Coordinates of C-alpha atoms and ligand atoms in Angstrom, one line a residue:
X1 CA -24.2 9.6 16.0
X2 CA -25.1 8.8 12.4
X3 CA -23.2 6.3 10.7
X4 CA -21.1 6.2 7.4
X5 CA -22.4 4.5 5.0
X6 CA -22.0 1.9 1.8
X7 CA -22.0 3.3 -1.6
X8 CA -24.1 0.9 -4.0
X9 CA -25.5 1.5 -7.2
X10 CA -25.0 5.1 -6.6
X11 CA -26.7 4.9 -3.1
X12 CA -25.0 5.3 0.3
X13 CA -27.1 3.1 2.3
X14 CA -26.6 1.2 5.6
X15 CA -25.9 -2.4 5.7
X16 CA -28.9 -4.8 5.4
X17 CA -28.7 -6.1 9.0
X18 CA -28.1 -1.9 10.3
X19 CA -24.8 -3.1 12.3
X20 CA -22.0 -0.7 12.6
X21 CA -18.7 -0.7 14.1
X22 CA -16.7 2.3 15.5
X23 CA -13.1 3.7 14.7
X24 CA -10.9 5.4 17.5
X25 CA -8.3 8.1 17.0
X26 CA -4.8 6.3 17.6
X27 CA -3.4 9.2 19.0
X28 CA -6.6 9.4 21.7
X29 CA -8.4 6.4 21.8
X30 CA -11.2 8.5 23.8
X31 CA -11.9 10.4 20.6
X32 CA -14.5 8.5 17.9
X33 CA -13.7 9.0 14.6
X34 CA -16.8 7.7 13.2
X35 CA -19.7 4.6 12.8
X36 CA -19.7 2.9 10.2
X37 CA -22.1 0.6 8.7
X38 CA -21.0 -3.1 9.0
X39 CA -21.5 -5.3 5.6
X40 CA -22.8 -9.1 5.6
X41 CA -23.0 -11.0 2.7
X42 CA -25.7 -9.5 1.3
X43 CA -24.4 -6.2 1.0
X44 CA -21.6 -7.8 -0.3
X45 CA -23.3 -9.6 -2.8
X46 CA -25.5 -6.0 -3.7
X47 CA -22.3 -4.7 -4.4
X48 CA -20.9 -7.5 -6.8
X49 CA -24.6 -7.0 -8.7
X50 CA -23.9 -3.5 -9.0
X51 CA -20.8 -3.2 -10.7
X52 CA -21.7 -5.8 -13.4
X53 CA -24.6 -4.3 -14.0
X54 CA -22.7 -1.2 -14.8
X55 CA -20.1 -3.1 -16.9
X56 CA -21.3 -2.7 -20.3
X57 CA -22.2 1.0 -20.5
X58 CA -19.1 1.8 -18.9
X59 CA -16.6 -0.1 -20.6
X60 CA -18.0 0.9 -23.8
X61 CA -17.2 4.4 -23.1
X62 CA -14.6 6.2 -24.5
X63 CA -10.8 6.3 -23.0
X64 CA -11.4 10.2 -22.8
X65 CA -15.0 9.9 -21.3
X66 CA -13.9 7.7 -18.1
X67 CA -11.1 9.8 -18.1
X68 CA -12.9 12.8 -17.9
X69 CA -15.1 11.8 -15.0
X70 CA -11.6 10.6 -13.3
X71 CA -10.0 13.9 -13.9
X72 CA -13.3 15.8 -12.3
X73 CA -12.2 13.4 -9.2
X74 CA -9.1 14.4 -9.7
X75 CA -9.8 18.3 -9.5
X76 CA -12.1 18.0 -6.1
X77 CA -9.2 15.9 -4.5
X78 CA -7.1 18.6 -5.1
X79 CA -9.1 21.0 -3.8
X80 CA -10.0 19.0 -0.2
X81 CA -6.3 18.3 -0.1
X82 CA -6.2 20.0 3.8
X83 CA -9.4 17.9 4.7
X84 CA -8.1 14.9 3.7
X85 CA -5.1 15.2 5.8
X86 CA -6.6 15.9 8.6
X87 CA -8.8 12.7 7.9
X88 CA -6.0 10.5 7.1
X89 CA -4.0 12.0 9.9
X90 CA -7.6 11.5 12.7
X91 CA -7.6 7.7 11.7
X92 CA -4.2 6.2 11.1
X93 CA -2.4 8.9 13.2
X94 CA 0.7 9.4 10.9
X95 CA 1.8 13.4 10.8
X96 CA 0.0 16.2 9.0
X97 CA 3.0 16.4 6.5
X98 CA 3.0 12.5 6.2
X99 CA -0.2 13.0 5.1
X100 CA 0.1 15.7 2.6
X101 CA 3.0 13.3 1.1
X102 CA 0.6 10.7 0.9
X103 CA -1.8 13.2 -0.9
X104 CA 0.4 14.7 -3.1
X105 CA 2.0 10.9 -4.2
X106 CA -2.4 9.7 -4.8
X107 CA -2.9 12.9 -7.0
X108 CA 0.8 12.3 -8.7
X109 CA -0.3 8.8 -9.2
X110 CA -3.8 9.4 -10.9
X111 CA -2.3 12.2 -13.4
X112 CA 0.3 9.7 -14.3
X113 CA -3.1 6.6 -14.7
X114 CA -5.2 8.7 -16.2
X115 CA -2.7 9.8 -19.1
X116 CA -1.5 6.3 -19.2
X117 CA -5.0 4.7 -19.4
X118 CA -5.6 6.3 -22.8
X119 CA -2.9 4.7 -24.1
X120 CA -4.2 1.3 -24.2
X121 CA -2.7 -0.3 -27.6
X122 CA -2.5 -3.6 -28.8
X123 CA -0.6 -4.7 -31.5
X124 CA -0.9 -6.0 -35.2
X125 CA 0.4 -9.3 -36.2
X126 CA 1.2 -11.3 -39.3
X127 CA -0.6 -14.0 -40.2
X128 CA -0.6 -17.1 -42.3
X129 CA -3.9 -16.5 -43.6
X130 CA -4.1 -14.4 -46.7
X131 CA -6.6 -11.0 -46.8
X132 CA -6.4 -12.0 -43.8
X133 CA -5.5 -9.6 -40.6
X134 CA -4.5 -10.4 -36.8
X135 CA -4.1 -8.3 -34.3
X136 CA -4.6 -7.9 -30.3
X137 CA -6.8 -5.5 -28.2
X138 CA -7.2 -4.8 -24.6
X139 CA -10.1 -5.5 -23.1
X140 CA -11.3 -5.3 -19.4
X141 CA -11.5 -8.0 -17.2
X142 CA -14.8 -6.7 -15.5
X143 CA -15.8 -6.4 -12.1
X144 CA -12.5 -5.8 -10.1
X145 CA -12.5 -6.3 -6.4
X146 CA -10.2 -4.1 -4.3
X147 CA -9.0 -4.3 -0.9
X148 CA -6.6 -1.9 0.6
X149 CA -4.9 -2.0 3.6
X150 CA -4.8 1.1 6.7
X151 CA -1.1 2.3 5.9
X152 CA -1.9 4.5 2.9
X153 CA -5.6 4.6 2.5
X154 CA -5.9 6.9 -0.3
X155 CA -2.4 6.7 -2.2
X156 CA -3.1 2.4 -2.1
X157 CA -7.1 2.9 -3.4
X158 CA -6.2 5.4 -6.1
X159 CA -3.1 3.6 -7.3
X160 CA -5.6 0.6 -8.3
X161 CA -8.7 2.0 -8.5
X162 CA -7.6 4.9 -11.4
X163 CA -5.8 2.3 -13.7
X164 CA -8.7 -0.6 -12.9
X165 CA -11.2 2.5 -14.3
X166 CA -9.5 4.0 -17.0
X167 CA -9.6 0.1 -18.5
X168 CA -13.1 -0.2 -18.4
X169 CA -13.5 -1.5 -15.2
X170 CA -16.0 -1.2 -12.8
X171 CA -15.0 -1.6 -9.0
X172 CA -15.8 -2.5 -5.3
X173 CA -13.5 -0.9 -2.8
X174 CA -13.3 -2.8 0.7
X175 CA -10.6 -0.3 2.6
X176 CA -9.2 -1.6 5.8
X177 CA -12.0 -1.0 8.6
X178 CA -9.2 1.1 10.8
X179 CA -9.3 4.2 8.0
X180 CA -13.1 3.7 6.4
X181 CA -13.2 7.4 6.8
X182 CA -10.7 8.1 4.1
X183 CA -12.3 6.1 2.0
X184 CA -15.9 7.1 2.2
X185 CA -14.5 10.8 1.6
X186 CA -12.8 9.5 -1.0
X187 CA -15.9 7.9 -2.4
X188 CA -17.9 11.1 -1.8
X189 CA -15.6 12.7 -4.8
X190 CA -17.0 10.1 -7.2
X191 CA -20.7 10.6 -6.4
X192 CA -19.8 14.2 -6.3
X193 CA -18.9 13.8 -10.3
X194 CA -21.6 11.5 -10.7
X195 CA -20.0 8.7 -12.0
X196 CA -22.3 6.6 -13.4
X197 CA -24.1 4.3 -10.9
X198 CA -22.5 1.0 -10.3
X199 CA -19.4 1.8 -11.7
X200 CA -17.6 2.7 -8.2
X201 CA -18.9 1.0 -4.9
X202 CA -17.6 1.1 -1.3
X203 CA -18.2 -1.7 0.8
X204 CA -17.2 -1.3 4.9
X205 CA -16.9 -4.2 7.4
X206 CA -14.7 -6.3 8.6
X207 CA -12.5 -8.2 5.9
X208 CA -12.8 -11.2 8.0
X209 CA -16.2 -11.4 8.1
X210 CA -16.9 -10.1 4.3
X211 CA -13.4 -11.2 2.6
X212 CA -14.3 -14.5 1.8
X213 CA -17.4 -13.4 0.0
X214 CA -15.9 -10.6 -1.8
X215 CA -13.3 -12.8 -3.3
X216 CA -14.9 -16.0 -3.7
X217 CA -17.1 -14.7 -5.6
X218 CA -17.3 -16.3 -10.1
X219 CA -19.3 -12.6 -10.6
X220 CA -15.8 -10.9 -9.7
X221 CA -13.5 -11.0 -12.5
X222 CA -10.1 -9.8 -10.6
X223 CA -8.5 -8.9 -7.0
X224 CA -6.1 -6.4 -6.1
X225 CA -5.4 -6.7 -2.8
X226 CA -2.6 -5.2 -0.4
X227 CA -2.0 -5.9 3.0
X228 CA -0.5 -8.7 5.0
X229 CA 0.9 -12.0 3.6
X230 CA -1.1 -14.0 5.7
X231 CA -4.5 -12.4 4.0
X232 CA -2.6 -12.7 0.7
X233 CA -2.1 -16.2 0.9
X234 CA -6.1 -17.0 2.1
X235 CA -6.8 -14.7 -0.5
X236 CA -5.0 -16.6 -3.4
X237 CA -6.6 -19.9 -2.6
X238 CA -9.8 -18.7 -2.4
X239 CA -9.4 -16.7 -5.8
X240 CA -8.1 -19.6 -7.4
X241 CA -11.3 -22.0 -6.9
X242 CA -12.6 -19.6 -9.6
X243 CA -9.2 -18.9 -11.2
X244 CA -9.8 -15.3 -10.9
X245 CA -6.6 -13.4 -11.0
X246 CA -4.9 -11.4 -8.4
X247 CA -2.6 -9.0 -7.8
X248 CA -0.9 -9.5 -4.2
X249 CA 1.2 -6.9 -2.7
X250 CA 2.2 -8.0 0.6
X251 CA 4.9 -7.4 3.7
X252 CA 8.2 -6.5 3.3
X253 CA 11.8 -6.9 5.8
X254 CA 13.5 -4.5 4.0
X255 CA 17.4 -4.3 4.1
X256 CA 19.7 -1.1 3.7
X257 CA 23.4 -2.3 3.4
X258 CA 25.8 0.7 4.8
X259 CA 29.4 0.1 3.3
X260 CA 32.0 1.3 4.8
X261 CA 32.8 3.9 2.0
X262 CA 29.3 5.1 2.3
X263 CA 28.8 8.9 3.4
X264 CA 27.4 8.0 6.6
X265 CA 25.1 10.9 7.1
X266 CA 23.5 10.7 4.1
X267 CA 23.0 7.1 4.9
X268 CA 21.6 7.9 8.3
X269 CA 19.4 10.4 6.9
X270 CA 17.7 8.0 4.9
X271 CA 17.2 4.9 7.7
X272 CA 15.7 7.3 9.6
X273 CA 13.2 8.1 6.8
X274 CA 12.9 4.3 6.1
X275 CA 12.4 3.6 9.8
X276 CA 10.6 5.7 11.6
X277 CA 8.1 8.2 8.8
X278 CA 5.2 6.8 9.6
X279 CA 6.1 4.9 12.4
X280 CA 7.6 2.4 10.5
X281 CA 4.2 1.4 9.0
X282 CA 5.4 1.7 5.1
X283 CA 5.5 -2.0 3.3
X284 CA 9.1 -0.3 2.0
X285 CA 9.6 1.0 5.1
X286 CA 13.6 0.1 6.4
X287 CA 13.9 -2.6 9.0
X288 CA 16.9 -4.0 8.6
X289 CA 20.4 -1.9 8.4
X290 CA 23.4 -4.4 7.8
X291 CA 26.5 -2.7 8.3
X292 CA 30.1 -3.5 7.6
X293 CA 32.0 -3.6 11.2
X294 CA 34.1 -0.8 10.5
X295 CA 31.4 2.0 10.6
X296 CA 29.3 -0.2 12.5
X297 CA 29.1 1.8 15.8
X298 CA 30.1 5.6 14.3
X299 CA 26.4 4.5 12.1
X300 CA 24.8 3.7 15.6
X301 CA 25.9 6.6 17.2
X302 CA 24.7 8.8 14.4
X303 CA 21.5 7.0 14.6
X304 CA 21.0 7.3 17.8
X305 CA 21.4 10.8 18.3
X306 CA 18.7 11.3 15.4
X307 CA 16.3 8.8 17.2
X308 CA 16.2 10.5 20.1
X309 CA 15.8 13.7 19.2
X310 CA 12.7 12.7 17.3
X311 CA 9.5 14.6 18.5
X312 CA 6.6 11.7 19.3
X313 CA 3.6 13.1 19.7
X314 CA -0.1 13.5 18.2
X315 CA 0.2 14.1 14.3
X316 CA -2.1 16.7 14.2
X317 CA 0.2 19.0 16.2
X318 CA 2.2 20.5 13.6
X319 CA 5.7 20.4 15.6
X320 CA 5.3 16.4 15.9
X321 CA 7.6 13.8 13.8
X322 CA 6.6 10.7 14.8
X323 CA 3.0 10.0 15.3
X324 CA 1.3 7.2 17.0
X325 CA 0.9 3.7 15.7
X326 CA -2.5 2.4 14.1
X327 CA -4.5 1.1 16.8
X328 CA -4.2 -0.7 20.0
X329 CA -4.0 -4.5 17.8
X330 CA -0.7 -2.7 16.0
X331 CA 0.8 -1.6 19.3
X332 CA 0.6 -5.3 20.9
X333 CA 2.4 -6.8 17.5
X334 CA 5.2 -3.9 18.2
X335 CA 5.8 -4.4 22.0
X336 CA 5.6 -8.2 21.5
X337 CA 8.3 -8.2 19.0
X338 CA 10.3 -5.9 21.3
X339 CA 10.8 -8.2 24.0
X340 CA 11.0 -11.3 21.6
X341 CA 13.9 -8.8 21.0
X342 CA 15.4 -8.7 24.3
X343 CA 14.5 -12.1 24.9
X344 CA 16.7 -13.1 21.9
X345 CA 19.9 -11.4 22.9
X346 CA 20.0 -8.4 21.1
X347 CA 20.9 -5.1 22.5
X348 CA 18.3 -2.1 23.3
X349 CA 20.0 0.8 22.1
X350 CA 17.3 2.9 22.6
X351 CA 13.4 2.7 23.2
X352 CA 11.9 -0.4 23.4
X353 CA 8.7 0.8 25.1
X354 CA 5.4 2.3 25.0
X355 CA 5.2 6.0 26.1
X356 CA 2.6 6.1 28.8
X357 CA 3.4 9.6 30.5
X358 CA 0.9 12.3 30.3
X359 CA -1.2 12.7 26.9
X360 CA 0.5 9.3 25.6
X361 CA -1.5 7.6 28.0
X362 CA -4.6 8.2 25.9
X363 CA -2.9 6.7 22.8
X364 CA -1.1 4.4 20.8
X365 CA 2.6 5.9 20.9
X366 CA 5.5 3.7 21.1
X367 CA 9.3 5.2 21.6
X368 CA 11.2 4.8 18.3
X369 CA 13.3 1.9 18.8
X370 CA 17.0 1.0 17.9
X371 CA 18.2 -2.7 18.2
X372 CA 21.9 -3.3 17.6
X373 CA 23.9 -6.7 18.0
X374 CA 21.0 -8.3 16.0
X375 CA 22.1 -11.7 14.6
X376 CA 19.9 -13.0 11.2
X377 CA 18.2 -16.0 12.6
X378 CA 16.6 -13.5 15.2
X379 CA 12.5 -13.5 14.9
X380 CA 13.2 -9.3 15.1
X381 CA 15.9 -10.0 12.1
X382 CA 12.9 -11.9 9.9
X383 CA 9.9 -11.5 10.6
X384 CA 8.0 -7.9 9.5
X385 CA 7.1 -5.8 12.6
X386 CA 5.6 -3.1 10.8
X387 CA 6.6 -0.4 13.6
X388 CA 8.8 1.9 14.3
X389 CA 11.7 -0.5 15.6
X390 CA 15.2 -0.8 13.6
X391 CA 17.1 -3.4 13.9
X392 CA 21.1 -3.2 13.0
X393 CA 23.2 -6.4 11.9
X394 CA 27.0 -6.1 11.5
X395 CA 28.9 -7.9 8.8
X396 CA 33.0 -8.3 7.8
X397 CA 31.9 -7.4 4.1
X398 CA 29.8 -7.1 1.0
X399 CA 29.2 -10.4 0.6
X400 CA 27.9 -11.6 3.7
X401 CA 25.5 -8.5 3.7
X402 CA 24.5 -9.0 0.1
X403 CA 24.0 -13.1 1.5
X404 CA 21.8 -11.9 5.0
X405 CA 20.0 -9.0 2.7
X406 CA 18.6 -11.9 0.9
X407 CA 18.2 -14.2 3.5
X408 CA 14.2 -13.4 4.1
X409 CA 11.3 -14.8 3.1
X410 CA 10.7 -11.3 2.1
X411 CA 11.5 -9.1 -1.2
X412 CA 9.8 -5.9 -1.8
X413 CA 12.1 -3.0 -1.4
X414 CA 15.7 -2.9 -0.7
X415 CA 18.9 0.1 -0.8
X416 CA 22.8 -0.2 -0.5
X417 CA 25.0 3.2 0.4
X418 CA 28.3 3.3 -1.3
X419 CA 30.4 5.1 -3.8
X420 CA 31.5 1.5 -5.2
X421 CA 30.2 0.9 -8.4
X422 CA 31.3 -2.3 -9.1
X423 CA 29.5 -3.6 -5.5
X424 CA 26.6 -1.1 -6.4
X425 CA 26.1 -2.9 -9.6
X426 CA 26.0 -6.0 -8.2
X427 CA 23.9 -5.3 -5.8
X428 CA 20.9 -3.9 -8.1
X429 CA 21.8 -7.1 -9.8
X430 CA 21.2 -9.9 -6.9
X431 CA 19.3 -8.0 -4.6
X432 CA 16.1 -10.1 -4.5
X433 CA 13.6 -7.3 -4.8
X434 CA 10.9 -5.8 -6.4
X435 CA 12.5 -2.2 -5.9
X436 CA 15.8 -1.6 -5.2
X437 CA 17.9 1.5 -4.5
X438 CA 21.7 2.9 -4.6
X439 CA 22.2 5.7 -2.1
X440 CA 18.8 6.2 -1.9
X441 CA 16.3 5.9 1.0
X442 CA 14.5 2.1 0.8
X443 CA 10.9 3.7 0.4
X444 CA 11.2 6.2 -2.3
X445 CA 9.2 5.4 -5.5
X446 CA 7.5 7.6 -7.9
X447 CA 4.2 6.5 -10.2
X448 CA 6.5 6.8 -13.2
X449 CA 7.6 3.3 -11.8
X450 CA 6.0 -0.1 -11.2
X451 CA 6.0 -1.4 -7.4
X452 CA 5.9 -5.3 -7.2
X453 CA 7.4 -7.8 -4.8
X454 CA 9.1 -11.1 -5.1
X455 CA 8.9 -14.0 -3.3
X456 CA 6.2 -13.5 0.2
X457 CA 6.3 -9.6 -0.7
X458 CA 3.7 -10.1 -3.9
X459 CA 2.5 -12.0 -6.6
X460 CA 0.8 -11.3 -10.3
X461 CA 1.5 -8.1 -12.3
X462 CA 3.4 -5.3 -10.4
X463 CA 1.1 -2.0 -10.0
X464 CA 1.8 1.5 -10.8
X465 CA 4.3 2.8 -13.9
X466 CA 3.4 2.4 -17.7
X467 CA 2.8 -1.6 -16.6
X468 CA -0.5 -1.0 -13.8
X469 CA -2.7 -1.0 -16.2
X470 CA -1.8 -4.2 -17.3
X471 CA -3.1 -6.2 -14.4
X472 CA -6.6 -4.8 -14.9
X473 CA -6.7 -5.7 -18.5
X474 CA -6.7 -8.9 -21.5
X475 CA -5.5 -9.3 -24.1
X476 CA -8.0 -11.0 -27.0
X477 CA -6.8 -12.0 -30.3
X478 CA -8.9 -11.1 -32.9
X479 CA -8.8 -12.1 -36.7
X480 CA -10.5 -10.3 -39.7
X481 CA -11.2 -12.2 -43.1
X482 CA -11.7 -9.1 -45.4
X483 CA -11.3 -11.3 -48.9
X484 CA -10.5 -14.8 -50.4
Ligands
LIG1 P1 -4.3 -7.0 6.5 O1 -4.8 -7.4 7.8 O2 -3.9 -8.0 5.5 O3 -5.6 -6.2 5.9 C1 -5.5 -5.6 4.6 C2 -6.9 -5.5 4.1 O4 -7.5 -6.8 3.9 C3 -7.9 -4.8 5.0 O5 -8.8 -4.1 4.2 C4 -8.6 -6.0 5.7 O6 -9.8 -5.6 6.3 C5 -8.7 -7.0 4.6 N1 -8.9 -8.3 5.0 C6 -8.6 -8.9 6.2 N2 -8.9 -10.2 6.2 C7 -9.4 -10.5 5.0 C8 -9.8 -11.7 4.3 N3 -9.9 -12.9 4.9 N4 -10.2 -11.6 3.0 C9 -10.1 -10.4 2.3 N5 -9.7 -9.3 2.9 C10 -9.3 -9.3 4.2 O7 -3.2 -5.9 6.6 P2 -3.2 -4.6 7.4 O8 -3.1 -5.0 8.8 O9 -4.3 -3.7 7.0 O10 -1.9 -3.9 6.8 C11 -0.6 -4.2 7.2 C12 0.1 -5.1 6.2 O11 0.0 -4.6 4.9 C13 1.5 -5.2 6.5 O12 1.9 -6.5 6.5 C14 2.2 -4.5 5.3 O13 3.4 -4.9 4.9 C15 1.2 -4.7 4.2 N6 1.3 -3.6 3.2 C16 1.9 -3.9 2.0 C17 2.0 -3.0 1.0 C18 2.6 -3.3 -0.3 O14 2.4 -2.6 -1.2 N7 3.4 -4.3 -0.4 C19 1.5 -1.7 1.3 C20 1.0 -1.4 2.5 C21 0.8 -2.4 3.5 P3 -10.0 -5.2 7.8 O15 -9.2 -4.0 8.0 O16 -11.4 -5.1 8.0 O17 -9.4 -6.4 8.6
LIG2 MG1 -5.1 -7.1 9.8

């Protein structure tokens, strides 16, 4: 079988050392997805040579010319719309629908960059000087490294890589080696426009074999980067012996509260949407539901019923609504976290183990799982599982859940269900998150808005909104003498 390849200076080519690795379908881990070429520090440092070479004559382009070439991407992504899903759905196993979603939120997000990316302004400012003006521009930072994570392989690489362009950046994508397929496709679309050489590249491999060169690197000028906080954190210190600056989105333990006014099927509806879409592999994705005692256990109940009737199955069959998990390495986290579970007192409610009958055998399917009788110092309560296991803590009232809410190292995404405003209010107030909700599932966001976290869940400028571009660009003062 032919392997995929690197996209350098306009050329797919293989890796200098020809090494590849493979990629298995999660749903059947018989199935190969692909090869794919596997970078060393060469290729990496090929890749970095491109895309300053390519700096000038792109940044010096106009807003609408890069815009144009984006839009032309644009146009063929929505036209392989059905391909990419299937891609998406062959490599990280979420559903066909989940897949579309994830489509139609990248191609909802680059509409929204590219429009946004012409509106870069700066401002005018007096000054003491007279015949004298001041004012600021925008100006890119240059080379930007980006390294996305397997979750959402396209919607993550266009949400950076659109605004990062449209600035007059030029770009090295490093996608999570689990879903290099959706990336080289998505590649493909740029060659396909012929985008000026250098200004895209695609490098594959193993992040920890290649990471440290990618952003250790004085030739790259910035890193957006999302994934775990444990890659974040290496990622920032290594950054910083070149002060380069990053943008870090990271994990997430996200909290819905349930009140006991709430309307407890619409707030079921949506922890089931936070918890299990996906298999519980969103960063937003609900973990955590704190509940007030008195609708504690009609909640469960509710939930319960919905968990189990969830169809599991491979997410290319169209009747399935849970697909598998990402890969054998993801399916070890999960089930180790379930018996930490068990082994910490909690109570199984339901699932709690890895389907094994029949065609499950062949992949990487866990049963959705319910935990009730959680307590906060529990690992399950803290730590991010990324799976789909929910785990249910009762409380005597607002402020103890508001308190335990915000009890995490964690603060990306967070919801409360109530018809209280006064308790609503505060909530959106000290809720310590980067994106917070009232009667509203804990995931939903739309590219009108930025997405950053606070405290383990992110650091440097949020992404996405009016405000992504901002992370890709400086500002430089500028003075002009016109008379004495
Ligand atoms: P990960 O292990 O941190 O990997 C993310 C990316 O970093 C991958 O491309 C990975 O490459 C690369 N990488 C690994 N080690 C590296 C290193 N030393 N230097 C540079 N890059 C390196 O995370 P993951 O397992 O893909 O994704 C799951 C995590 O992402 C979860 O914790 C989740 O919360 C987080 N996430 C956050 C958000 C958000 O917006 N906040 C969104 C989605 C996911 P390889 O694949 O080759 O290892
Ligand atoms: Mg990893």
């Amino acid at each position: 079988m032919e392997s995929w390849k690197n996209y350098v200076s306009g050329v797919w080519q293989n890796s200098t050392k020809n090494e590849t690795f493979e990629e298995r379908n999660p749903a059947d881990l018989n199935e190969v997805v692909g090869f794919f070429t596997s970078s060393n520090k060469e290729d990496v440092e090929m890749a970095i040579d491109s895309a300053n070479s390519a700096f000038l004559s792109w940044s010096t382009l106009s807003a609408l010319e890069r815009a144009n070439y984006l839009k032309g991407v644009l146009d063929l992504l929505k036209k392989e719309r059905d391909s990419f899903s299937k891609v998406i759905t062959l490599e990280n196993g979420k559903t066909l629908k989940e897949s579309l979603v994830e489509i139609d939120s990248a191609i909802n997000e680059m509409e929204f960059q590219i429009h946004q990316g012409q509106r870069l302004y700066g401002t005018t400012i007096q000054t003491n000087k007279k015949l004298t003006m001041a004012m600021t521009i925008k100006v890119p930072l240059g080379v930007v490294a980006i390294i996305t994570p397997w979750n959402f392989p396209l919607n993550v690489a266009c949400r950076k890589m659109i605004p990062a362009l449209m600035a007059g950046n030029t770009v090295i994508l490093k996608p999570a080696s689990l879903t290099s397929l959706t990336a080289v496709k998505f590649i493909e679309l740029f060659d396909k426009v012929q985008i000026p050489r250098g200004v895209v590249n695609l490098i594959l491999g193993s992040g920890s074999l290649i990471g440290e060169i990618l952003t250790g690197s004085f030739k790259v000028n910035g890193i957006s980067f999302t994934g775990s906080t444990e890659v974040g954190l290496s990622i920032q210190k290594n950054a910083a012996r070149n002060l380069i600056p990053t943008q870090l989105e990271l994990g997430g333990k996200n909290p819905v509260i349930v009140l006991k006014d709430a309307d407890l099927e619409e707030a079921s509806n949506a922890i089931m949407l936070g918890a299990f879409a996906c298999s519980g592999q969103w960063c937003t994705s609900t973990s955590r539901v704190i509940v007030e005692n008195e609708v504690a256990s009609e909640l469960v109940e509710i939930l319960k019923l919905k968990v189990l009737k969830l169809k599991i199955g491979n997410g290319a069959n169209k009747e399935t609504e849970m697909g598998p998990v990402c890969g054998t390495k993801q399916l070890e986290i999960i089930k180790s976290y379930i018996d930490i579970g068990i082994q910490e007192g909690a109570s199984l409610c339901c699932g709690g183990n890895q389907l094994i009958d029949a065609d499950y055998k062949k992949g990487c399917f866990v049963a959705p799982t319910l935990f009730t009788n959680v307590t906060e110092k529990m690992k399950i309560a803290s730590e991010e599982i990324f799976g789909p296991v929910l785990c249910v803590l009762s409380v005597d009232n607002f402020g103890e859940a508001l308190t335990i809410a915000n009890n995490v190292k964690y603060g990306l995404a967070s919801s409360i269900f109530t018809n209280d405003f006064s308790k609503a209010m505060r909530f959106i107030q000290e809720t310590k998150v980067g994106l917070t909700h009232v009667n509203m599932p804990s995931a939903y966001k739309e590219p009108m808005l930025p997405f950053g976290g606070v405290k383990m869940s992110g650091a440097g400028l949020p992404e996405a909104g009016t405000v992504g571009i901002d992370f890709f660009t400086k500002h430089k003062a500028v003075y002009i003498q016109y008379g004495h």
